Structure formats: structure tokens, C-alpha cells
């Protein structure tokens, strides 16, 4: 039985009280949602893959000096994180036109953008995470001008790093979303990367075939989501066959 105190439950993750003050356990569910919860499904094994992929990316980002909430992976579905106060602003970075940018501005999907474009959305399920400007963010007190500068600079560094990382394994980083939090340490407050980075929150296209290796497989009913996420994990060198799959359904060899 799970006796831990549940702090928060989101669409794809649950946060539990951590083992020490100032820590939380982030649990990755198999739930997939899109279009602000209008579309929902449970995809066996997605949480396990996102936990692994996000761990890998957060470790790499920690290594290059990007401050993050990530401490360590605990098991197949959970990671230990530092408790932060989530800033209610999603930061999106785009390299290639796709998704809502293509729809909004009538630019064909796949068009290379003249430069990386940063967008902000207000985190609100009721409102469907509307796009907002820096003016809204500061006027309504969601983040200070300094925090916006820090989030933007970090998001662009993350973009540079991840673009290279994925390019090296034959994948184009089309766009992604990140979230940040305030980490309170003694009298200091720092803006750190929070939440997750996974094929749920990035658009990843195979460099030669442009095959989608991300959540658009679910959003657009393309099928093969788990296979696509496994392919990303395999290319990153972190797929361990025995762990990624849910319980085997076929016959299992029993040694006598
Ligand atoms: O849908 P849109 O084109 O605005 O998404 C841009 C990027 O941000 C995509 O990689 C998408 O997966 C991600 N995103 C997200 N969570 C949201 C909105 C967008 O992870 N709530």
C-alpha cells in the first residue's frame, strides 16, 4: 500500500512527499493527454521510458551547469527531486515550424525558422495554457523581469545543448517546452529547471525520414508511440530491454 503523502497529481505525473524536507518524489504515469485533456489514453510503458529519458537529459544538463530540480532516479517510474515553487509559465523554444505555430501563422510544418523563437504560455488547465507576452507575465506577477530573463537564457542554452545531443543521434529537435521553479536555499532563491524533458514535451523528427518520434504520434493518431519513444531511448543508449516493457505477456522460460 502506498502510504506516502500525495502533494500534487497532474496529467502525466504525481508528486509525493520526499524522504527528507525539501525533497519530493516525481512519479511518471502511463497516461497520455492532448488538447487540454479532450483526448486521453493510457499507454503501457510510457512513464517508464519518460522517466529514463528525462533522467538522462537532466543529468546531462546538470553536467553542463544548468541548475535543475533533479537529484536521482529512484526506480523505473520515480525520481527524487528538490521541491521548488513552480513558476506558472511554460517556456517553448522552436527551431522548425510545427504545431500551434504553424496553425497560428500559416507556416508549413517543417519550415526552418530564421532563428530560434521563444514563446511563453500561462500554465492553466482551465484556460488551455494560453500564449502570453512578457507584459502579461510581469503585470500579473507570475514572474519578475529578471526571472523571465533567466528562464529565457536557460531555455536557449538547453536548446543549444539538446539540438546537438539529438543531432548526434540522427534526430532533429523541432521544438520543446520547459518549466522552471524557484528553489529556496537559506536566504537565496534560484530559478532552476523543473518538470521533465521527454518525447511528451519535445517534437523529435528523424533526420532522414522526418518520422515523428514524439507525442504527436498520440495527438495525431499515428500509433506506435511506445516504439517511437523506445527508438529515442535506444539511440540515446539507455534502452534496457528487460526494464522498458511492462510485464511480458508471452510465455516465460522458467528454470528448474
Ligand atoms: O502545441 P505546440 O506546437 O504549441 O507545442 C510546442 C512544443 O511544446 C511541443 O514540443 C509540445 O510537445 C510542447 N508542449 C508541451 N506541453 C504543453 C504545450 C506544448 O509539452 N502544454
PDB file of C-alpha atoms and ligand atoms in Angstrom:
ATOM      1  CA  UNK A   1       0.000   0.000   0.000  1.00  0.00           C
ATOM      2  CA  UNK A   2       1.205   3.469  -0.816  1.00  0.00           C
ATOM      3  CA  UNK A   3       1.397   5.462   2.416  1.00  0.00           C
ATOM      4  CA  UNK A   4       3.232   8.428   1.010  1.00  0.00           C
ATOM      5  CA  UNK A   5       1.508  11.768   1.049  1.00  0.00           C
ATOM      6  CA  UNK A   6       0.434  12.860  -2.403  1.00  0.00           C
ATOM      7  CA  UNK A   7       1.290  16.513  -2.914  1.00  0.00           C
ATOM      8  CA  UNK A   8       0.003  17.017  -6.441  1.00  0.00           C
ATOM      9  CA  UNK A   9      -1.387  14.964  -9.311  1.00  0.00           C
ATOM     10  CA  UNK A  10      -1.017  16.225 -12.861  1.00  0.00           C
ATOM     11  CA  UNK A  11      -1.951  14.721 -16.205  1.00  0.00           C
ATOM     12  CA  UNK A  12       1.170  12.581 -16.602  1.00  0.00           C
ATOM     13  CA  UNK A  13       2.858  12.731 -13.198  1.00  0.00           C
ATOM     14  CA  UNK A  14       2.244  12.528  -9.462  1.00  0.00           C
ATOM     15  CA  UNK A  15       4.351  14.298  -6.844  1.00  0.00           C
ATOM     16  CA  UNK A  16       4.728  12.613  -3.459  1.00  0.00           C
ATOM     17  CA  UNK A  17       6.322  13.867  -0.280  1.00  0.00           C
ATOM     18  CA  UNK A  18      10.056  13.031  -0.398  1.00  0.00           C
ATOM     19  CA  UNK A  19      12.220  11.222   2.157  1.00  0.00           C
ATOM     20  CA  UNK A  20      13.684  14.485   3.511  1.00  0.00           C
ATOM     21  CA  UNK A  21      12.313  18.003   3.890  1.00  0.00           C
ATOM     22  CA  UNK A  22      12.740  19.955   0.685  1.00  0.00           C
ATOM     23  CA  UNK A  23      12.536  16.842  -1.487  1.00  0.00           C
ATOM     24  CA  UNK A  24       9.729  15.247  -3.483  1.00  0.00           C
ATOM     25  CA  UNK A  25       9.277  12.039  -5.436  1.00  0.00           C
ATOM     26  CA  UNK A  26       8.177  12.559  -9.037  1.00  0.00           C
ATOM     27  CA  UNK A  27       6.211   9.565 -10.354  1.00  0.00           C
ATOM     28  CA  UNK A  28       5.706   9.121 -14.111  1.00  0.00           C
ATOM     29  CA  UNK A  29       2.281   7.741 -15.077  1.00  0.00           C
ATOM     30  CA  UNK A  30       1.356   5.995 -18.318  1.00  0.00           C
ATOM     31  CA  UNK A  31      -1.418   8.500 -19.029  1.00  0.00           C
ATOM     32  CA  UNK A  32      -1.284  10.432 -22.276  1.00  0.00           C
ATOM     33  CA  UNK A  33      -3.412  13.522 -22.742  1.00  0.00           C
ATOM     34  CA  UNK A  34      -3.689  16.086 -25.503  1.00  0.00           C
ATOM     35  CA  UNK A  35      -5.730  19.122 -26.460  1.00  0.00           C
ATOM     36  CA  UNK A  36      -6.137  20.063 -22.831  1.00  0.00           C
ATOM     37  CA  UNK A  37      -7.450  16.685 -21.701  1.00  0.00           C
ATOM     38  CA  UNK A  38     -10.001  16.273 -24.522  1.00  0.00           C
ATOM     39  CA  UNK A  39      -8.012  13.227 -25.636  1.00  0.00           C
ATOM     40  CA  UNK A  40      -6.880  10.743 -23.018  1.00  0.00           C
ATOM     41  CA  UNK A  41      -5.400   7.265 -23.088  1.00  0.00           C
ATOM     42  CA  UNK A  42      -3.194   5.020 -21.012  1.00  0.00           C
ATOM     43  CA  UNK A  43      -0.139   3.767 -22.880  1.00  0.00           C
ATOM     44  CA  UNK A  44       1.657   0.918 -21.105  1.00  0.00           C
ATOM     45  CA  UNK A  45       5.302   1.678 -20.514  1.00  0.00           C
ATOM     46  CA  UNK A  46       5.281   5.390 -21.426  1.00  0.00           C
ATOM     47  CA  UNK A  47       6.007   6.511 -17.854  1.00  0.00           C
ATOM     48  CA  UNK A  48       8.993   4.184 -17.576  1.00  0.00           C
ATOM     49  CA  UNK A  49      10.500   5.491 -20.811  1.00  0.00           C
ATOM     50  CA  UNK A  50       9.901   9.162 -19.947  1.00  0.00           C
ATOM     51  CA  UNK A  51      11.441   8.657 -16.504  1.00  0.00           C
ATOM     52  CA  UNK A  52      14.606   7.261 -18.116  1.00  0.00           C
ATOM     53  CA  UNK A  53      14.823   9.772 -20.943  1.00  0.00           C
ATOM     54  CA  UNK A  54      14.193  12.729 -18.634  1.00  0.00           C
ATOM     55  CA  UNK A  55      16.778  11.427 -16.144  1.00  0.00           C
ATOM     56  CA  UNK A  56      19.342  11.158 -18.941  1.00  0.00           C
ATOM     57  CA  UNK A  57      18.709  14.693 -20.217  1.00  0.00           C
ATOM     58  CA  UNK A  58      18.556  16.326 -16.756  1.00  0.00           C
ATOM     59  CA  UNK A  59      21.852  14.627 -15.786  1.00  0.00           C
ATOM     60  CA  UNK A  60      23.492  15.949 -18.948  1.00  0.00           C
ATOM     61  CA  UNK A  61      22.108  19.441 -18.281  1.00  0.00           C
ATOM     62  CA  UNK A  62      23.332  19.311 -14.663  1.00  0.00           C
ATOM     63  CA  UNK A  63      26.757  18.344 -16.050  1.00  0.00           C
ATOM     64  CA  UNK A  64      26.940  21.497 -18.185  1.00  0.00           C
ATOM     65  CA  UNK A  65      25.901  23.716 -15.290  1.00  0.00           C
ATOM     66  CA  UNK A  66      22.175  24.161 -15.908  1.00  0.00           C
ATOM     67  CA  UNK A  67      20.590  24.191 -12.446  1.00  0.00           C
ATOM     68  CA  UNK A  68      17.753  21.650 -12.190  1.00  0.00           C
ATOM     69  CA  UNK A  69      15.453  20.130  -9.584  1.00  0.00           C
ATOM     70  CA  UNK A  70      16.675  16.606 -10.433  1.00  0.00           C
ATOM     71  CA  UNK A  71      18.567  14.620  -7.771  1.00  0.00           C
ATOM     72  CA  UNK A  72      18.460  10.972  -8.903  1.00  0.00           C
ATOM     73  CA  UNK A  73      16.266   8.297 -10.389  1.00  0.00           C
ATOM     74  CA  UNK A  74      14.844   6.026  -7.704  1.00  0.00           C
ATOM     75  CA  UNK A  75      13.234   3.249  -9.708  1.00  0.00           C
ATOM     76  CA  UNK A  76      11.556   2.556 -13.031  1.00  0.00           C
ATOM     77  CA  UNK A  77       8.858   5.164 -12.566  1.00  0.00           C
ATOM     78  CA  UNK A  78      10.176   7.578  -9.958  1.00  0.00           C
ATOM     79  CA  UNK A  79      12.841  10.156  -9.392  1.00  0.00           C
ATOM     80  CA  UNK A  80      13.941  12.155  -6.383  1.00  0.00           C
ATOM     81  CA  UNK A  81      13.688  15.894  -6.966  1.00  0.00           C
ATOM     82  CA  UNK A  82      14.157  19.057  -4.966  1.00  0.00           C
ATOM     83  CA  UNK A  83      10.956  20.820  -4.013  1.00  0.00           C
ATOM     84  CA  UNK A  84      10.534  24.058  -5.936  1.00  0.00           C
ATOM     85  CA  UNK A  85       7.815  26.647  -6.342  1.00  0.00           C
ATOM     86  CA  UNK A  86       6.703  26.175  -9.924  1.00  0.00           C
ATOM     87  CA  UNK A  87       6.626  29.393 -11.957  1.00  0.00           C
ATOM     88  CA  UNK A  88       3.263  29.254 -13.787  1.00  0.00           C
ATOM     89  CA  UNK A  89       4.805  29.952 -17.192  1.00  0.00           C
ATOM     90  CA  UNK A  90       5.644  27.348 -19.830  1.00  0.00           C
ATOM     91  CA  UNK A  91       8.620  28.314 -21.973  1.00  0.00           C
ATOM     92  CA  UNK A  92       8.545  26.960 -25.526  1.00  0.00           C
ATOM     93  CA  UNK A  93      11.547  27.077 -27.850  1.00  0.00           C
ATOM     94  CA  UNK A  94      11.060  26.430 -31.558  1.00  0.00           C
ATOM     95  CA  UNK A  95      13.637  25.708 -34.267  1.00  0.00           C
ATOM     96  CA  UNK A  96      11.328  24.419 -37.008  1.00  0.00           C
ATOM     97  CA  UNK A  97       7.711  25.430 -37.622  1.00  0.00           C
ATOM     98  CA  UNK A  98       5.190  22.869 -36.322  1.00  0.00           C
ATOM     99  CA  UNK A  99       2.105  22.508 -34.155  1.00  0.00           C
ATOM    100  CA  UNK A 100       0.356  25.638 -32.944  1.00  0.00           C
ATOM    101  CA  UNK A 101       2.909  27.991 -34.514  1.00  0.00           C
ATOM    102  CA  UNK A 102       2.170  26.557 -37.963  1.00  0.00           C
ATOM    103  CA  UNK A 103      -1.554  26.762 -37.321  1.00  0.00           C
ATOM    104  CA  UNK A 104      -1.478  30.268 -35.863  1.00  0.00           C
ATOM    105  CA  UNK A 105       0.751  31.849 -38.501  1.00  0.00           C
ATOM    106  CA  UNK A 106       0.019  29.659 -41.537  1.00  0.00           C
ATOM    107  CA  UNK A 107       3.618  28.480 -41.888  1.00  0.00           C
ATOM    108  CA  UNK A 108       4.090  24.993 -43.339  1.00  0.00           C
ATOM    109  CA  UNK A 109       5.214  22.377 -40.818  1.00  0.00           C
ATOM    110  CA  UNK A 110       8.884  21.605 -41.356  1.00  0.00           C
ATOM    111  CA  UNK A 111       9.882  25.146 -42.394  1.00  0.00           C
ATOM    112  CA  UNK A 112      13.180  26.062 -40.722  1.00  0.00           C
ATOM    113  CA  UNK A 113      12.717  29.210 -38.642  1.00  0.00           C
ATOM    114  CA  UNK A 114      15.084  32.150 -39.285  1.00  0.00           C
ATOM    115  CA  UNK A 115      16.205  31.835 -35.662  1.00  0.00           C
ATOM    116  CA  UNK A 116      15.119  30.019 -32.531  1.00  0.00           C
ATOM    117  CA  UNK A 117      11.867  31.520 -31.298  1.00  0.00           C
ATOM    118  CA  UNK A 118      10.877  31.625 -27.621  1.00  0.00           C
ATOM    119  CA  UNK A 119       7.216  31.712 -26.591  1.00  0.00           C
ATOM    120  CA  UNK A 120       5.547  31.827 -23.173  1.00  0.00           C
ATOM    121  CA  UNK A 121       2.263  30.227 -22.118  1.00  0.00           C
ATOM    122  CA  UNK A 122       0.367  30.736 -18.876  1.00  0.00           C
ATOM    123  CA  UNK A 123       0.030  27.394 -17.072  1.00  0.00           C
ATOM    124  CA  UNK A 124      -3.719  26.985 -16.663  1.00  0.00           C
ATOM    125  CA  UNK A 125      -5.695  23.850 -17.457  1.00  0.00           C
ATOM    126  CA  UNK A 126      -8.989  25.747 -17.348  1.00  0.00           C
ATOM    127  CA  UNK A 127      -7.774  28.223 -19.946  1.00  0.00           C
ATOM    128  CA  UNK A 128      -5.838  25.696 -22.063  1.00  0.00           C
ATOM    129  CA  UNK A 129      -2.379  27.212 -21.398  1.00  0.00           C
ATOM    130  CA  UNK A 130      -2.844  30.402 -23.474  1.00  0.00           C
ATOM    131  CA  UNK A 131       0.145  32.074 -25.069  1.00  0.00           C
ATOM    132  CA  UNK A 132       1.101  35.272 -23.245  1.00  0.00           C
ATOM    133  CA  UNK A 133       3.709  38.009 -23.572  1.00  0.00           C
ATOM    134  CA  UNK A 134       6.312  39.244 -21.088  1.00  0.00           C
ATOM    135  CA  UNK A 135       3.918  42.118 -20.401  1.00  0.00           C
ATOM    136  CA  UNK A 136       1.248  39.728 -19.090  1.00  0.00           C
ATOM    137  CA  UNK A 137       3.781  37.747 -17.066  1.00  0.00           C
ATOM    138  CA  UNK A 138       5.140  40.789 -15.258  1.00  0.00           C
ATOM    139  CA  UNK A 139       1.838  42.698 -14.993  1.00  0.00           C
ATOM    140  CA  UNK A 140       0.104  39.751 -13.336  1.00  0.00           C
ATOM    141  CA  UNK A 141       3.138  38.922 -11.193  1.00  0.00           C
ATOM    142  CA  UNK A 142       3.679  35.366 -12.484  1.00  0.00           C
ATOM    143  CA  UNK A 143       7.424  36.043 -12.772  1.00  0.00           C
ATOM    144  CA  UNK A 144       9.690  39.072 -12.432  1.00  0.00           C
ATOM    145  CA  UNK A 145      11.533  40.598 -15.410  1.00  0.00           C
ATOM    146  CA  UNK A 146      14.759  39.096 -14.022  1.00  0.00           C
ATOM    147  CA  UNK A 147      13.180  35.657 -13.754  1.00  0.00           C
ATOM    148  CA  UNK A 148      11.933  35.915 -17.359  1.00  0.00           C
ATOM    149  CA  UNK A 149      15.483  36.771 -18.464  1.00  0.00           C
ATOM    150  CA  UNK A 150      16.873  33.804 -16.516  1.00  0.00           C
ATOM    151  CA  UNK A 151      14.257  31.361 -17.850  1.00  0.00           C
ATOM    152  CA  UNK A 152      14.808  32.557 -21.420  1.00  0.00           C
ATOM    153  CA  UNK A 153      18.609  32.339 -21.196  1.00  0.00           C
ATOM    154  CA  UNK A 154      18.397  28.849 -19.670  1.00  0.00           C
ATOM    155  CA  UNK A 155      15.839  27.682 -22.254  1.00  0.00           C
ATOM    156  CA  UNK A 156      18.117  28.844 -25.092  1.00  0.00           C
ATOM    157  CA  UNK A 157      21.137  27.088 -23.554  1.00  0.00           C
ATOM    158  CA  UNK A 158      19.029  23.945 -23.175  1.00  0.00           C
ATOM    159  CA  UNK A 159      18.017  24.307 -26.828  1.00  0.00           C
ATOM    160  CA  UNK A 160      21.634  24.588 -27.999  1.00  0.00           C
ATOM    161  CA  UNK A 161      22.696  21.613 -25.936  1.00  0.00           C
ATOM    162  CA  UNK A 162      19.767  19.377 -26.832  1.00  0.00           C
ATOM    163  CA  UNK A 163      19.877  20.276 -30.535  1.00  0.00           C
ATOM    164  CA  UNK A 164      23.465  18.988 -30.610  1.00  0.00           C
ATOM    165  CA  UNK A 165      22.679  15.954 -28.487  1.00  0.00           C
ATOM    166  CA  UNK A 166      19.820  14.874 -30.755  1.00  0.00           C
ATOM    167  CA  UNK A 167      21.612  15.789 -33.984  1.00  0.00           C
ATOM    168  CA  UNK A 168      24.338  13.345 -32.946  1.00  0.00           C
ATOM    169  CA  UNK A 169      21.786  10.517 -32.918  1.00  0.00           C
ATOM    170  CA  UNK A 170      20.050  11.462 -36.149  1.00  0.00           C
ATOM    171  CA  UNK A 171      17.151  13.401 -34.649  1.00  0.00           C
ATOM    172  CA  UNK A 172      16.008  16.991 -35.292  1.00  0.00           C
ATOM    173  CA  UNK A 173      14.867  18.915 -32.222  1.00  0.00           C
ATOM    174  CA  UNK A 174      11.885  20.732 -33.733  1.00  0.00           C
ATOM    175  CA  UNK A 175      10.600  22.380 -30.547  1.00  0.00           C
ATOM    176  CA  UNK A 176      10.129  21.727 -26.839  1.00  0.00           C
ATOM    177  CA  UNK A 177       8.515  23.048 -23.674  1.00  0.00           C
ATOM    178  CA  UNK A 178      10.217  23.542 -20.325  1.00  0.00           C
ATOM    179  CA  UNK A 179       9.082  24.662 -16.902  1.00  0.00           C
ATOM    180  CA  UNK A 180      11.053  26.355 -14.166  1.00  0.00           C
ATOM    181  CA  UNK A 181      10.746  26.662 -10.422  1.00  0.00           C
ATOM    182  CA  UNK A 182      12.079  28.776  -7.588  1.00  0.00           C
ATOM    183  CA  UNK A 183      14.460  26.851  -5.349  1.00  0.00           C
ATOM    184  CA  UNK A 184      14.696  28.379  -1.871  1.00  0.00           C
ATOM    185  CA  UNK A 185      18.095  27.763  -0.248  1.00  0.00           C
ATOM    186  CA  UNK A 186      18.719  29.580   3.026  1.00  0.00           C
ATOM    187  CA  UNK A 187      18.153  33.227   2.080  1.00  0.00           C
ATOM    188  CA  UNK A 188      18.713  32.631  -1.619  1.00  0.00           C
ATOM    189  CA  UNK A 189      16.183  31.988  -4.368  1.00  0.00           C
ATOM    190  CA  UNK A 190      17.363  30.412  -7.610  1.00  0.00           C
ATOM    191  CA  UNK A 191      15.493  29.715 -10.838  1.00  0.00           C
ATOM    192  CA  UNK A 192      16.023  26.055 -11.759  1.00  0.00           C
ATOM    193  CA  UNK A 193      14.741  23.752 -14.487  1.00  0.00           C
ATOM    194  CA  UNK A 194      11.847  21.605 -13.203  1.00  0.00           C
ATOM    195  CA  UNK A 195       9.226  19.153 -14.502  1.00  0.00           C
ATOM    196  CA  UNK A 196      10.518  16.794 -17.241  1.00  0.00           C
ATOM    197  CA  UNK A 197      12.065  16.751 -20.688  1.00  0.00           C
ATOM    198  CA  UNK A 198      10.881  13.786 -22.739  1.00  0.00           C
ATOM    199  CA  UNK A 199       9.206  12.961 -26.053  1.00  0.00           C
ATOM    200  CA  UNK A 200       5.994  14.119 -24.320  1.00  0.00           C
ATOM    201  CA  UNK A 201       7.336  17.673 -24.192  1.00  0.00           C
ATOM    202  CA  UNK A 202       9.565  17.805 -27.314  1.00  0.00           C
ATOM    203  CA  UNK A 203       8.983  17.373 -31.028  1.00  0.00           C
ATOM    204  CA  UNK A 204      11.628  14.988 -32.327  1.00  0.00           C
ATOM    205  CA  UNK A 205      11.871  14.087 -36.021  1.00  0.00           C
ATOM    206  CA  UNK A 206      14.152  11.506 -37.590  1.00  0.00           C
ATOM    207  CA  UNK A 207      16.715  13.456 -39.597  1.00  0.00           C
ATOM    208  CA  UNK A 208      16.412  11.439 -42.796  1.00  0.00           C
ATOM    209  CA  UNK A 209      12.781  10.289 -42.861  1.00  0.00           C
ATOM    210  CA  UNK A 210      11.215  13.107 -40.741  1.00  0.00           C
ATOM    211  CA  UNK A 211       9.332  10.340 -38.922  1.00  0.00           C
ATOM    212  CA  UNK A 212       7.797  11.677 -35.718  1.00  0.00           C
ATOM    213  CA  UNK A 213       9.350  10.199 -32.575  1.00  0.00           C
ATOM    214  CA  UNK A 214       7.259  12.128 -30.045  1.00  0.00           C
ATOM    215  CA  UNK A 215       3.798  12.706 -28.592  1.00  0.00           C
ATOM    216  CA  UNK A 216       2.415  13.840 -31.944  1.00  0.00           C
ATOM    217  CA  UNK A 217       2.066  10.085 -32.618  1.00  0.00           C
ATOM    218  CA  UNK A 218      -0.672  10.158 -29.977  1.00  0.00           C
ATOM    219  CA  UNK A 219      -2.063  13.627 -30.748  1.00  0.00           C
ATOM    220  CA  UNK A 220      -2.438  12.752 -34.442  1.00  0.00           C
ATOM    221  CA  UNK A 221      -3.477   9.093 -34.046  1.00  0.00           C
ATOM    222  CA  UNK A 222      -0.372   7.814 -35.836  1.00  0.00           C
ATOM    223  CA  UNK A 223       0.085   4.816 -33.499  1.00  0.00           C
ATOM    224  CA  UNK A 224       3.440   3.357 -32.493  1.00  0.00           C
ATOM    225  CA  UNK A 225       4.090   5.775 -29.623  1.00  0.00           C
ATOM    226  CA  UNK A 226       5.937   3.307 -27.422  1.00  0.00           C
ATOM    227  CA  UNK A 227       8.058   2.106 -30.337  1.00  0.00           C
ATOM    228  CA  UNK A 228       8.968   5.730 -31.135  1.00  0.00           C
ATOM    229  CA  UNK A 229       9.909   6.545 -27.508  1.00  0.00           C
ATOM    230  CA  UNK A 230      11.905   3.294 -27.359  1.00  0.00           C
ATOM    231  CA  UNK A 231      13.733   4.325 -30.512  1.00  0.00           C
ATOM    232  CA  UNK A 232      14.692   7.655 -28.879  1.00  0.00           C
ATOM    233  CA  UNK A 233      15.889   5.780 -25.762  1.00  0.00           C
ATOM    234  CA  UNK A 234      17.754   3.242 -27.887  1.00  0.00           C
ATOM    235  CA  UNK A 235      19.595   5.947 -29.829  1.00  0.00           C
ATOM    236  CA  UNK A 236      20.450   7.711 -26.554  1.00  0.00           C
ATOM    237  CA  UNK A 237      21.939   4.389 -25.417  1.00  0.00           C
ATOM    238  CA  UNK A 238      19.622   3.993 -22.437  1.00  0.00           C
ATOM    239  CA  UNK A 239      17.199   1.281 -23.529  1.00  0.00           C
ATOM    240  CA  UNK A 240      17.423  -1.788 -21.379  1.00  0.00           C
ATOM    241  CA  UNK A 241      15.112  -4.289 -22.971  1.00  0.00           C
ATOM    242  CA  UNK A 242      14.148  -6.091 -19.785  1.00  0.00           C
ATOM    243  CA  UNK A 243      13.072  -2.932 -17.986  1.00  0.00           C
ATOM    244  CA  UNK A 244      11.312  -0.847 -20.601  1.00  0.00           C
ATOM    245  CA  UNK A 245       8.493  -3.206 -21.312  1.00  0.00           C
ATOM    246  CA  UNK A 246       5.623  -3.859 -18.960  1.00  0.00           C
ATOM    247  CA  UNK A 247       5.160  -7.422 -17.692  1.00  0.00           C
ATOM    248  CA  UNK A 248       5.825  -9.836 -20.554  1.00  0.00           C
ATOM    249  CA  UNK A 249       2.566 -11.229 -21.844  1.00  0.00           C
ATOM    250  CA  UNK A 250       4.017 -14.209 -23.693  1.00  0.00           C
ATOM    251  CA  UNK A 251       5.405 -17.443 -22.226  1.00  0.00           C
ATOM    252  CA  UNK A 252       8.331 -17.028 -19.879  1.00  0.00           C
ATOM    253  CA  UNK A 253      11.048 -19.633 -19.604  1.00  0.00           C
ATOM    254  CA  UNK A 254      11.121 -20.990 -16.069  1.00  0.00           C
ATOM    255  CA  UNK A 255      14.401 -22.514 -14.977  1.00  0.00           C
ATOM    256  CA  UNK A 256      14.063 -25.626 -12.844  1.00  0.00           C
TER     257      UNK A 256
HETATM  258  O1  LIG B   1       1.429  22.562 -29.387  1.00  0.00           O
HETATM  259  P1  LIG B   1       2.611  23.439 -29.638  1.00  0.00           P
HETATM  260  O2  LIG B   1       3.054  23.477 -31.061  1.00  0.00           O
HETATM  261  O3  LIG B   1       2.431  24.831 -29.078  1.00  0.00           O
HETATM  262  O4  LIG B   1       3.800  22.781 -28.786  1.00  0.00           O
HETATM  263  C1  LIG B   1       5.132  23.251 -28.837  1.00  0.00           C
HETATM  264  C2  LIG B   1       6.016  22.282 -28.052  1.00  0.00           C
HETATM  265  O5  LIG B   1       5.729  22.369 -26.668  1.00  0.00           O
HETATM  266  C3  LIG B   1       5.811  20.819 -28.436  1.00  0.00           C
HETATM  267  O6  LIG B   1       7.067  20.156 -28.371  1.00  0.00           O
HETATM  268  C4  LIG B   1       4.893  20.283 -27.357  1.00  0.00           C
HETATM  269  O7  LIG B   1       5.122  18.910 -27.121  1.00  0.00           O
HETATM  270  C5  LIG B   1       5.291  21.125 -26.157  1.00  0.00           C
HETATM  271  N1  LIG B   1       4.167  21.394 -25.237  1.00  0.00           N
HETATM  272  C6  LIG B   1       4.080  20.713 -24.029  1.00  0.00           C
HETATM  273  N2  LIG B   1       3.057  20.990 -23.154  1.00  0.00           N
HETATM  274  C7  LIG B   1       2.129  21.912 -23.456  1.00  0.00           C
HETATM  275  C8  LIG B   1       2.197  22.617 -24.669  1.00  0.00           C
HETATM  276  C9  LIG B   1       3.237  22.326 -25.553  1.00  0.00           C
HETATM  277  O8  LIG B   1       4.930  19.879 -23.726  1.00  0.00           O
HETATM  278  N3  LIG B   1       1.160  22.161 -22.574  1.00  0.00           N
END
